Amino acid sequence: MAGAERRFVFSVGEGRYLLEADVMLYGDSILLHLAGGERPHVGAAAAAAPGQKAKCFSFPGHRDGDWAAPFAERLANALSRNAVVTAGVHIDAAEREELETLARGANRLIDSLLETLGEACAPPERHEHPAGCVFPDPDSAE
């Protein structure tokens, strides 16, 4: 099985406020896992195509879709790529201030991520297929 064409790791914060994003580029797609807090995990997954609203699945009892869906939409639109984001951020008995700290960190993280990825990767060449699916152009030289 082929691996990611490019892989990046981003982090912001420390201790219980540490957020990490592991990012992989595959053709015209991007896969990101956002984890952090005291118990990193996978609580939700969201997928978005450029110009479309994210479709999200959250496991019962998890609110990580609040992270995954907007990240997927922002990545898809900013990078003109299909985006899948998994997320799992947890702090036990988090207070409102702690959640706000994590939210500020997440915004800094995605801003940094987009700045780096925007410079590191141009949108791949694409062509339409009869069913409406979009795939990288197999005739383009890589």
CSV table of N, CA and C in Angstrom, one decimal:
chain,number,residue,atom,x,y,z
A,1,MET,N,0.8,-1.2,0.0
A,1,MET,CA,0.0,0.0,0.0
A,1,MET,C,0.9,1.2,0.0
A,2,ALA,N,0.6,2.2,-0.8
A,2,ALA,CA,1.4,3.4,-0.9
A,2,ALA,C,1.1,4.3,0.3
A,3,GLY,N,2.2,5.0,0.7
A,3,GLY,CA,2.0,5.9,1.9
A,3,GLY,C,1.7,7.3,1.4
A,4,ALA,N,1.6,8.1,2.4
A,4,ALA,CA,1.3,9.5,2.1
A,4,ALA,C,2.4,10.1,1.2
A,5,GLU,N,2.0,11.0,0.3
A,5,GLU,CA,3.0,11.7,-0.5
A,5,GLU,C,3.8,12.7,0.4
A,6,ARG,N,3.2,13.3,1.4
A,6,ARG,CA,3.8,14.2,2.3
A,6,ARG,C,3.2,14.1,3.6
A,7,ARG,N,4.0,14.3,4.7
A,7,ARG,CA,3.4,14.2,6.0
A,7,ARG,C,4.0,15.4,6.9
A,8,PHE,N,3.1,16.0,7.7
A,8,PHE,CA,3.5,17.1,8.5
A,8,PHE,C,2.9,16.9,9.9
A,9,VAL,N,3.6,17.4,10.9
A,9,VAL,CA,3.1,17.3,12.3
A,9,VAL,C,3.2,18.7,12.9
A,10,PHE,N,2.1,19.2,13.4
A,10,PHE,CA,2.0,20.5,14.0
A,10,PHE,C,1.5,20.4,15.5
A,11,SER,N,2.0,21.3,16.4
A,11,SER,CA,1.5,21.2,17.7
A,11,SER,C,1.5,22.7,18.3
A,12,VAL,N,0.7,22.8,19.3
A,12,VAL,CA,0.5,24.1,20.0
A,12,VAL,C,0.1,23.8,21.4
A,13,GLY,N,0.6,24.7,22.3
A,13,GLY,CA,0.2,24.5,23.7
A,13,GLY,C,1.1,23.5,24.4
A,14,GLU,N,0.8,23.3,25.7
A,14,GLU,CA,1.6,22.4,26.5
A,14,GLU,C,0.7,21.8,27.6
A,15,GLY,N,1.2,20.7,28.2
A,15,GLY,CA,0.5,20.0,29.2
A,15,GLY,C,-0.9,19.6,28.8
A,16,ARG,N,-1.9,19.9,29.6
A,16,ARG,CA,-3.3,19.5,29.3
A,16,ARG,C,-3.9,20.3,28.2
A,17,TYR,N,-3.2,21.4,27.8
A,17,TYR,CA,-3.7,22.2,26.7
A,17,TYR,C,-2.9,21.9,25.3
A,18,LEU,N,-2.1,20.9,25.3
A,18,LEU,CA,-1.4,20.5,24.1
A,18,LEU,C,-2.3,20.0,23.1
A,19,LEU,N,-2.2,20.5,21.8
A,19,LEU,CA,-3.0,20.0,20.7
A,19,LEU,C,-2.0,19.6,19.6
A,20,GLU,N,-2.2,18.5,19.0
A,20,GLU,CA,-1.3,18.0,17.9
A,20,GLU,C,-2.1,17.7,16.7
A,21,ALA,N,-1.6,18.0,15.6
A,21,ALA,CA,-2.2,17.7,14.3
A,21,ALA,C,-1.2,16.9,13.5
A,22,ASP,N,-1.6,15.7,13.1
A,22,ASP,CA,-0.8,14.9,12.2
A,22,ASP,C,-1.5,14.9,10.8
A,23,VAL,N,-0.8,15.4,9.8
A,23,VAL,CA,-1.4,15.7,8.5
A,23,VAL,C,-0.7,14.9,7.4
A,24,MET,N,-1.5,14.3,6.6
A,24,MET,CA,-1.0,13.5,5.5
A,24,MET,C,-1.7,13.9,4.2
A,25,LEU,N,-0.9,14.1,3.1
A,25,LEU,CA,-1.4,14.5,1.8
A,25,LEU,C,-1.4,13.2,0.9
A,26,TYR,N,-2.5,12.9,0.3
A,26,TYR,CA,-2.6,11.8,-0.6
A,26,TYR,C,-3.3,12.3,-1.9
A,27,GLY,N,-2.5,12.5,-3.0
A,27,GLY,CA,-3.1,13.0,-4.2
A,27,GLY,C,-3.8,14.3,-4.0
A,28,ASP,N,-5.1,14.3,-4.3
A,28,ASP,CA,-5.9,15.6,-4.2
A,28,ASP,C,-6.6,15.6,-2.8
A,29,SER,N,-6.1,14.8,-1.9
A,29,SER,CA,-6.8,14.7,-0.6
A,29,SER,C,-5.9,15.0,0.6
A,30,ILE,N,-6.5,15.4,1.7
A,30,ILE,CA,-5.7,15.7,2.9
A,30,ILE,C,-6.4,14.9,4.1
A,31,LEU,N,-5.6,14.3,4.9
A,31,LEU,CA,-6.1,13.6,6.1
A,31,LEU,C,-5.4,14.2,7.3
A,32,LEU,N,-6.2,14.6,8.3
A,32,LEU,CA,-5.7,15.3,9.5
A,32,LEU,C,-6.3,14.6,10.7
A,33,HIS,N,-5.4,14.3,11.7
A,33,HIS,CA,-5.9,13.8,13.0
A,33,HIS,C,-5.5,14.9,14.0
A,34,LEU,N,-6.5,15.4,14.7
A,34,LEU,CA,-6.3,16.4,15.7
A,34,LEU,C,-6.6,15.7,17.1
A,35,ALA,N,-5.5,15.8,17.9
A,35,ALA,CA,-5.6,15.1,19.2
A,35,ALA,C,-5.1,16.0,20.3
A,36,GLY,N,-5.6,15.9,21.5
A,36,GLY,CA,-5.1,16.7,22.6
A,36,GLY,C,-5.8,16.6,23.9
A,37,GLY,N,-5.4,17.4,24.8
A,37,GLY,CA,-5.9,17.4,26.2
A,37,GLY,C,-5.3,16.3,27.0
A,38,GLU,N,-6.0,15.8,28.0
A,38,GLU,CA,-5.5,14.8,28.9
A,38,GLU,C,-5.7,13.4,28.3
A,39,ARG,N,-6.7,13.2,27.5
A,39,ARG,CA,-6.9,11.9,26.9
A,39,ARG,C,-7.2,12.0,25.4
A,40,PRO,N,-6.1,12.1,24.6
A,40,PRO,CA,-6.3,12.1,23.1
A,40,PRO,C,-7.0,10.8,22.7
A,41,HIS,N,-7.8,10.9,21.7
A,41,HIS,CA,-8.6,9.8,21.2
A,41,HIS,C,-9.1,10.1,19.8
A,42,VAL,N,-10.0,9.2,19.3
A,42,VAL,CA,-10.8,9.5,18.1
A,42,VAL,C,-12.2,9.5,18.5
A,43,GLY,N,-12.8,10.7,18.5
A,43,GLY,CA,-14.2,10.9,18.9
A,43,GLY,C,-15.2,11.2,17.8
A,44,ALA,N,-14.6,11.7,16.7
A,44,ALA,CA,-15.4,12.1,15.5
A,44,ALA,C,-14.6,12.1,14.3
A,45,ALA,N,-15.3,12.0,13.1
A,45,ALA,CA,-14.6,12.1,11.8
A,45,ALA,C,-15.5,13.0,10.9
A,46,ALA,N,-14.9,13.8,10.2
A,46,ALA,CA,-15.7,14.7,9.2
A,46,ALA,C,-15.0,14.7,7.9
A,47,ALA,N,-15.8,14.8,6.8
A,47,ALA,CA,-15.2,14.9,5.5
A,47,ALA,C,-15.9,16.0,4.8
A,48,ALA,N,-15.0,16.8,4.0
A,48,ALA,CA,-15.5,17.9,3.2
A,48,ALA,C,-14.8,18.0,1.9
A,49,ALA,N,-15.5,18.4,0.8
A,49,ALA,CA,-15.0,18.7,-0.5
A,49,ALA,C,-15.0,20.2,-0.6
A,50,PRO,N,-14.1,20.8,-1.4
A,50,PRO,CA,-14.1,22.2,-1.6
A,50,PRO,C,-15.5,22.7,-2.0
A,51,GLY,N,-15.9,23.8,-1.3
A,51,GLY,CA,-17.2,24.4,-1.5
A,51,GLY,C,-18.4,23.7,-1.0
A,52,GLN,N,-18.2,22.6,-0.2
A,52,GLN,CA,-19.3,21.9,0.4
A,52,GLN,C,-19.2,21.8,1.9
A,53,LYS,N,-20.3,21.6,2.5
A,53,LYS,CA,-20.4,21.5,3.9
A,53,LYS,C,-19.9,20.1,4.3
A,54,ALA,N,-19.2,20.1,5.5
A,54,ALA,CA,-18.7,18.8,6.0
A,54,ALA,C,-19.8,17.9,6.4
A,55,LYS,N,-19.6,16.6,6.2
A,55,LYS,CA,-20.4,15.5,6.7
A,55,LYS,C,-19.6,14.9,7.9
A,56,CYS,N,-20.3,14.8,9.0
A,56,CYS,CA,-19.6,14.5,10.3
A,56,CYS,C,-20.3,13.3,11.0
A,57,PHE,N,-19.5,12.4,11.6
A,57,PHE,CA,-19.9,11.4,12.4
A,57,PHE,C,-19.2,11.5,13.8
A,58,SER,N,-20.0,11.5,14.8
A,58,SER,CA,-19.4,11.5,16.2
A,58,SER,C,-19.8,10.3,16.9
A,59,PHE,N,-18.9,9.7,17.7
A,59,PHE,CA,-19.3,8.5,18.5
A,59,PHE,C,-20.2,9.0,19.6
A,60,PRO,N,-21.0,8.1,20.1
A,60,PRO,CA,-21.9,8.5,21.2
A,60,PRO,C,-21.2,9.1,22.4
A,61,GLY,N,-21.6,10.2,22.9
A,61,GLY,CA,-21.0,10.8,24.1
A,61,GLY,C,-19.8,11.7,23.8
A,62,HIS,N,-19.5,11.9,22.5
A,62,HIS,CA,-18.4,12.7,22.1
A,62,HIS,C,-18.8,14.0,21.4
A,63,ARG,N,-18.1,15.1,21.6
A,63,ARG,CA,-18.5,16.3,21.0
A,63,ARG,C,-17.3,16.8,20.1
A,64,ASP,N,-16.5,15.9,19.7
A,64,ASP,CA,-15.3,16.2,18.8
A,64,ASP,C,-15.7,16.6,17.4
A,65,GLY,N,-16.9,16.4,17.0
A,65,GLY,CA,-17.4,16.9,15.7
A,65,GLY,C,-17.3,18.4,15.7
A,66,ASP,N,-17.4,19.0,16.9
A,66,ASP,CA,-17.3,20.5,16.9
A,66,ASP,C,-15.9,21.0,16.5
A,67,TRP,N,-14.9,20.1,16.5
A,67,TRP,CA,-13.6,20.4,16.0
A,67,TRP,C,-13.4,19.9,14.6
A,68,ALA,N,-13.9,18.6,14.4
A,68,ALA,CA,-13.6,18.0,13.1
A,68,ALA,C,-14.3,18.7,11.9
A,69,ALA,N,-15.6,19.0,12.0
A,69,ALA,CA,-16.3,19.5,10.9
A,69,ALA,C,-15.8,20.9,10.4
A,70,PRO,N,-15.6,21.9,11.3
A,70,PRO,CA,-15.0,23.1,10.8
A,70,PRO,C,-13.6,23.0,10.3
A,71,PHE,N,-12.8,22.1,10.9
A,71,PHE,CA,-11.4,21.9,10.4
A,71,PHE,C,-11.5,21.4,8.9
A,72,ALA,N,-12.4,20.4,8.7
A,72,ALA,CA,-12.5,19.7,7.4
A,72,ALA,C,-12.9,20.8,6.4
A,73,GLU,N,-13.9,21.6,6.7
A,73,GLU,CA,-14.3,22.6,5.7
A,73,GLU,C,-13.3,23.6,5.4
A,74,ARG,N,-12.6,24.1,6.5
A,74,ARG,CA,-11.6,25.1,6.3
A,74,ARG,C,-10.4,24.5,5.4
A,75,LEU,N,-10.0,23.3,5.7
A,75,LEU,CA,-8.9,22.7,4.9
A,75,LEU,C,-9.3,22.5,3.5
A,76,ALA,N,-10.5,22.0,3.3
A,76,ALA,CA,-11.0,21.7,1.9
A,76,ALA,C,-11.0,23.0,1.1
A,77,ASN,N,-11.6,24.1,1.7
A,77,ASN,CA,-11.7,25.3,1.0
A,77,ASN,C,-10.4,26.1,0.8
A,78,ALA,N,-9.6,26.1,1.8
A,78,ALA,CA,-8.3,26.8,1.7
A,78,ALA,C,-7.3,26.1,0.8
A,79,LEU,N,-7.3,24.8,0.7
A,79,LEU,CA,-6.3,24.1,-0.1
A,79,LEU,C,-6.9,23.4,-1.3
A,80,SER,N,-8.2,23.6,-1.6
A,80,SER,CA,-8.8,23.1,-2.8
A,80,SER,C,-8.5,21.6,-2.9
A,81,ARG,N,-8.7,20.9,-1.8
A,81,ARG,CA,-8.5,19.4,-1.7
A,81,ARG,C,-9.7,18.8,-0.9
A,82,ASN,N,-10.0,17.5,-1.2
A,82,ASN,CA,-10.9,16.8,-0.3
A,82,ASN,C,-10.2,16.7,1.0
A,83,ALA,N,-11.0,16.8,2.1
A,83,ALA,CA,-10.4,16.8,3.4
A,83,ALA,C,-11.2,15.8,4.4
A,84,VAL,N,-10.4,15.0,5.1
A,84,VAL,CA,-11.0,14.2,6.2
A,84,VAL,C,-10.3,14.5,7.4
A,85,VAL,N,-11.0,14.8,8.5
A,85,VAL,CA,-10.4,15.2,9.8
A,85,VAL,C,-11.0,14.3,10.8
A,86,THR,N,-10.2,13.6,11.6
A,86,THR,CA,-10.6,12.9,12.8
A,86,THR,C,-10.1,13.8,14.0
A,87,ALA,N,-10.9,13.7,15.1
A,87,ALA,CA,-10.6,14.5,16.2
A,87,ALA,C,-10.9,13.8,17.5
A,88,GLY,N,-10.0,14.1,18.5
A,88,GLY,CA,-10.2,13.6,19.8
A,88,GLY,C,-9.5,14.5,20.8
A,89,VAL,N,-10.2,15.4,21.5
A,89,VAL,CA,-9.6,16.3,22.5
A,89,VAL,C,-10.4,16.2,23.7
A,90,HIS,N,-9.8,15.9,24.9
A,90,HIS,CA,-10.5,15.7,26.1
A,90,HIS,C,-9.7,16.2,27.3
A,91,ILE,N,-10.4,17.0,28.1
A,91,ILE,CA,-9.9,17.4,29.4
A,91,ILE,C,-11.0,17.0,30.4
A,92,ASP,N,-10.7,16.3,31.5
A,92,ASP,CA,-11.7,15.9,32.5
A,92,ASP,C,-12.3,17.1,33.2
A,93,ALA,N,-13.6,17.1,33.3
A,93,ALA,CA,-14.3,18.2,34.0
A,93,ALA,C,-13.8,19.6,33.6
A,94,ALA,N,-13.7,19.8,32.3
A,94,ALA,CA,-13.2,21.1,31.7
A,94,ALA,C,-14.1,22.2,32.1
A,95,GLU,N,-13.5,23.3,32.5
A,95,GLU,CA,-14.2,24.6,32.8
A,95,GLU,C,-14.3,25.3,31.5
A,96,ARG,N,-15.2,26.3,31.5
A,96,ARG,CA,-15.3,27.1,30.3
A,96,ARG,C,-14.0,27.8,29.8
A,97,GLU,N,-13.2,28.3,30.8
A,97,GLU,CA,-12.0,29.0,30.4
A,97,GLU,C,-11.0,28.0,29.8
A,98,GLU,N,-11.0,26.7,30.2
A,98,GLU,CA,-10.1,25.7,29.7
A,98,GLU,C,-10.5,25.4,28.2
A,99,LEU,N,-11.8,25.3,28.0
A,99,LEU,CA,-12.3,25.1,26.6
A,99,LEU,C,-12.0,26.2,25.7
A,100,GLU,N,-12.0,27.5,26.2
A,100,GLU,CA,-11.7,28.6,25.4
A,100,GLU,C,-10.2,28.6,25.1
A,101,THR,N,-9.4,28.2,26.1
A,101,THR,CA,-7.9,28.1,25.9
A,101,THR,C,-7.6,27.1,24.7
A,102,LEU,N,-8.3,25.9,24.8
A,102,LEU,CA,-8.2,24.9,23.7
A,102,LEU,C,-8.6,25.5,22.4
A,103,ALA,N,-9.7,26.2,22.4
A,103,ALA,CA,-10.3,26.8,21.1
A,103,ALA,C,-9.3,27.8,20.5
A,104,ARG,N,-8.7,28.7,21.4
A,104,ARG,CA,-7.7,29.6,20.9
A,104,ARG,C,-6.5,28.8,20.3
A,105,GLY,N,-6.1,27.8,21.0
A,105,GLY,CA,-5.0,27.0,20.5
A,105,GLY,C,-5.3,26.3,19.2
A,106,ALA,N,-6.5,25.8,19.1
A,106,ALA,CA,-6.9,25.2,17.8
A,106,ALA,C,-6.9,26.2,16.7
A,107,ASN,N,-7.3,27.4,16.9
A,107,ASN,CA,-7.3,28.4,15.8
A,107,ASN,C,-5.9,28.7,15.4
A,108,ARG,N,-5.0,28.8,16.4
A,108,ARG,CA,-3.6,29.1,16.1
A,108,ARG,C,-3.0,27.9,15.3
A,109,LEU,N,-3.4,26.7,15.7
A,109,LEU,CA,-2.8,25.5,15.1
A,109,LEU,C,-3.3,25.5,13.6
A,110,ILE,N,-4.5,25.7,13.3
A,110,ILE,CA,-5.0,25.6,11.9
A,110,ILE,C,-4.4,26.8,11.1
A,111,ASP,N,-4.3,27.9,11.7
A,111,ASP,CA,-3.7,29.1,11.0
A,111,ASP,C,-2.3,28.7,10.6
A,112,SER,N,-1.5,28.2,11.5
A,112,SER,CA,-0.1,27.8,11.2
A,112,SER,C,0.0,26.7,10.2
A,113,LEU,N,-0.9,25.7,10.3
A,113,LEU,CA,-1.0,24.6,9.4
A,113,LEU,C,-1.3,25.1,8.0
A,114,LEU,N,-2.3,25.9,7.8
A,114,LEU,CA,-2.7,26.4,6.5
A,114,LEU,C,-1.6,27.3,5.9
A,115,GLU,N,-0.9,28.0,6.7
A,115,GLU,CA,0.2,28.8,6.2
A,115,GLU,C,1.3,27.9,5.6
A,116,THR,N,1.7,26.9,6.4
A,116,THR,CA,2.7,26.0,5.9
A,116,THR,C,2.2,25.2,4.7
A,117,LEU,N,1.1,24.6,4.8
A,117,LEU,CA,0.6,23.7,3.7
A,117,LEU,C,0.3,24.5,2.5
A,118,GLY,N,-0.2,25.8,2.6
A,118,GLY,CA,-0.4,26.6,1.5
A,118,GLY,C,0.8,26.9,0.7
A,119,GLU,N,1.9,27.0,1.4
A,119,GLU,CA,3.2,27.2,0.7
A,119,GLU,C,3.8,25.9,0.2
A,120,ALA,N,3.5,24.8,0.9
A,120,ALA,CA,4.2,23.5,0.6
A,120,ALA,C,3.5,22.7,-0.5
A,121,CYS,N,2.2,23.0,-0.8
A,121,CYS,CA,1.5,22.2,-1.8
A,121,CYS,C,0.6,23.1,-2.6
A,122,ALA,N,0.8,23.0,-3.9
A,122,ALA,CA,-0.2,23.6,-4.8
A,122,ALA,C,-1.3,22.6,-5.0
A,123,PRO,N,-2.5,23.1,-5.3
A,123,PRO,CA,-3.6,22.1,-5.6
A,123,PRO,C,-3.2,21.2,-6.8
A,124,PRO,N,-3.4,19.9,-6.7
A,124,PRO,CA,-3.0,19.0,-7.7
A,124,PRO,C,-3.9,19.2,-9.0
A,125,GLU,N,-3.4,18.8,-10.1
A,125,GLU,CA,-4.2,18.8,-11.3
A,125,GLU,C,-5.3,17.8,-11.2
A,126,ARG,N,-6.5,18.2,-11.7
A,126,ARG,CA,-7.7,17.4,-11.5
A,126,ARG,C,-8.4,17.3,-12.8
A,127,HIS,N,-9.1,16.2,-13.0
A,127,HIS,CA,-10.0,16.1,-14.1
A,127,HIS,C,-11.3,15.3,-13.7
A,128,GLU,N,-12.3,15.7,-14.4
A,128,GLU,CA,-13.6,15.1,-14.0
A,128,GLU,C,-13.8,13.7,-14.7
A,129,HIS,N,-14.5,12.8,-14.0
A,129,HIS,CA,-14.8,11.6,-14.5
A,129,HIS,C,-16.3,11.5,-14.8
A,130,PRO,N,-16.9,10.7,-15.6
A,130,PRO,CA,-18.3,10.7,-16.0
A,130,PRO,C,-19.2,10.6,-14.8
A,131,ALA,N,-18.8,9.9,-13.7
A,131,ALA,CA,-19.7,9.8,-12.5
A,131,ALA,C,-19.6,11.1,-11.6
A,132,GLY,N,-18.8,12.0,-12.0
A,132,GLY,CA,-18.7,13.2,-11.2
A,132,GLY,C,-17.6,13.1,-10.2
A,133,CYS,N,-16.9,12.0,-10.1
A,133,CYS,CA,-15.8,11.8,-9.2
A,133,CYS,C,-14.6,12.6,-9.7
A,134,VAL,N,-13.8,13.1,-8.8
A,134,VAL,CA,-12.6,13.8,-9.2
A,134,VAL,C,-11.4,13.1,-8.8
A,135,PHE,N,-10.4,12.8,-9.7
A,135,PHE,CA,-9.2,12.1,-9.4
A,135,PHE,C,-8.0,12.9,-10.0
A,136,PRO,N,-6.8,12.7,-9.4
A,136,PRO,CA,-5.7,13.4,-10.0
A,136,PRO,C,-5.5,12.9,-11.5
A,137,ASP,N,-5.0,13.8,-12.3
A,137,ASP,CA,-4.8,13.5,-13.7
A,137,ASP,C,-3.6,12.5,-13.8
A,138,PRO,N,-3.9,11.3,-14.3
A,138,PRO,CA,-2.9,10.3,-14.5
A,138,PRO,C,-1.8,10.6,-15.5
A,139,ASP,N,-2.2,11.6,-16.4
A,139,ASP,CA,-1.2,11.9,-17.5
A,139,ASP,C,-0.2,13.0,-17.0
A,140,SER,N,-0.5,13.6,-15.9
A,140,SER,CA,0.4,14.7,-15.4
A,140,SER,C,1.7,14.1,-14.9
A,141,ALA,N,2.8,14.8,-15.2
A,141,ALA,CA,4.1,14.4,-14.8
A,141,ALA,C,4.3,14.7,-13.3
A,142,GLU,N,4.7,13.8,-12.5
A,142,GLU,CA,4.9,14.1,-11.1
A,142,GLU,C,6.4,14.1,-10.8
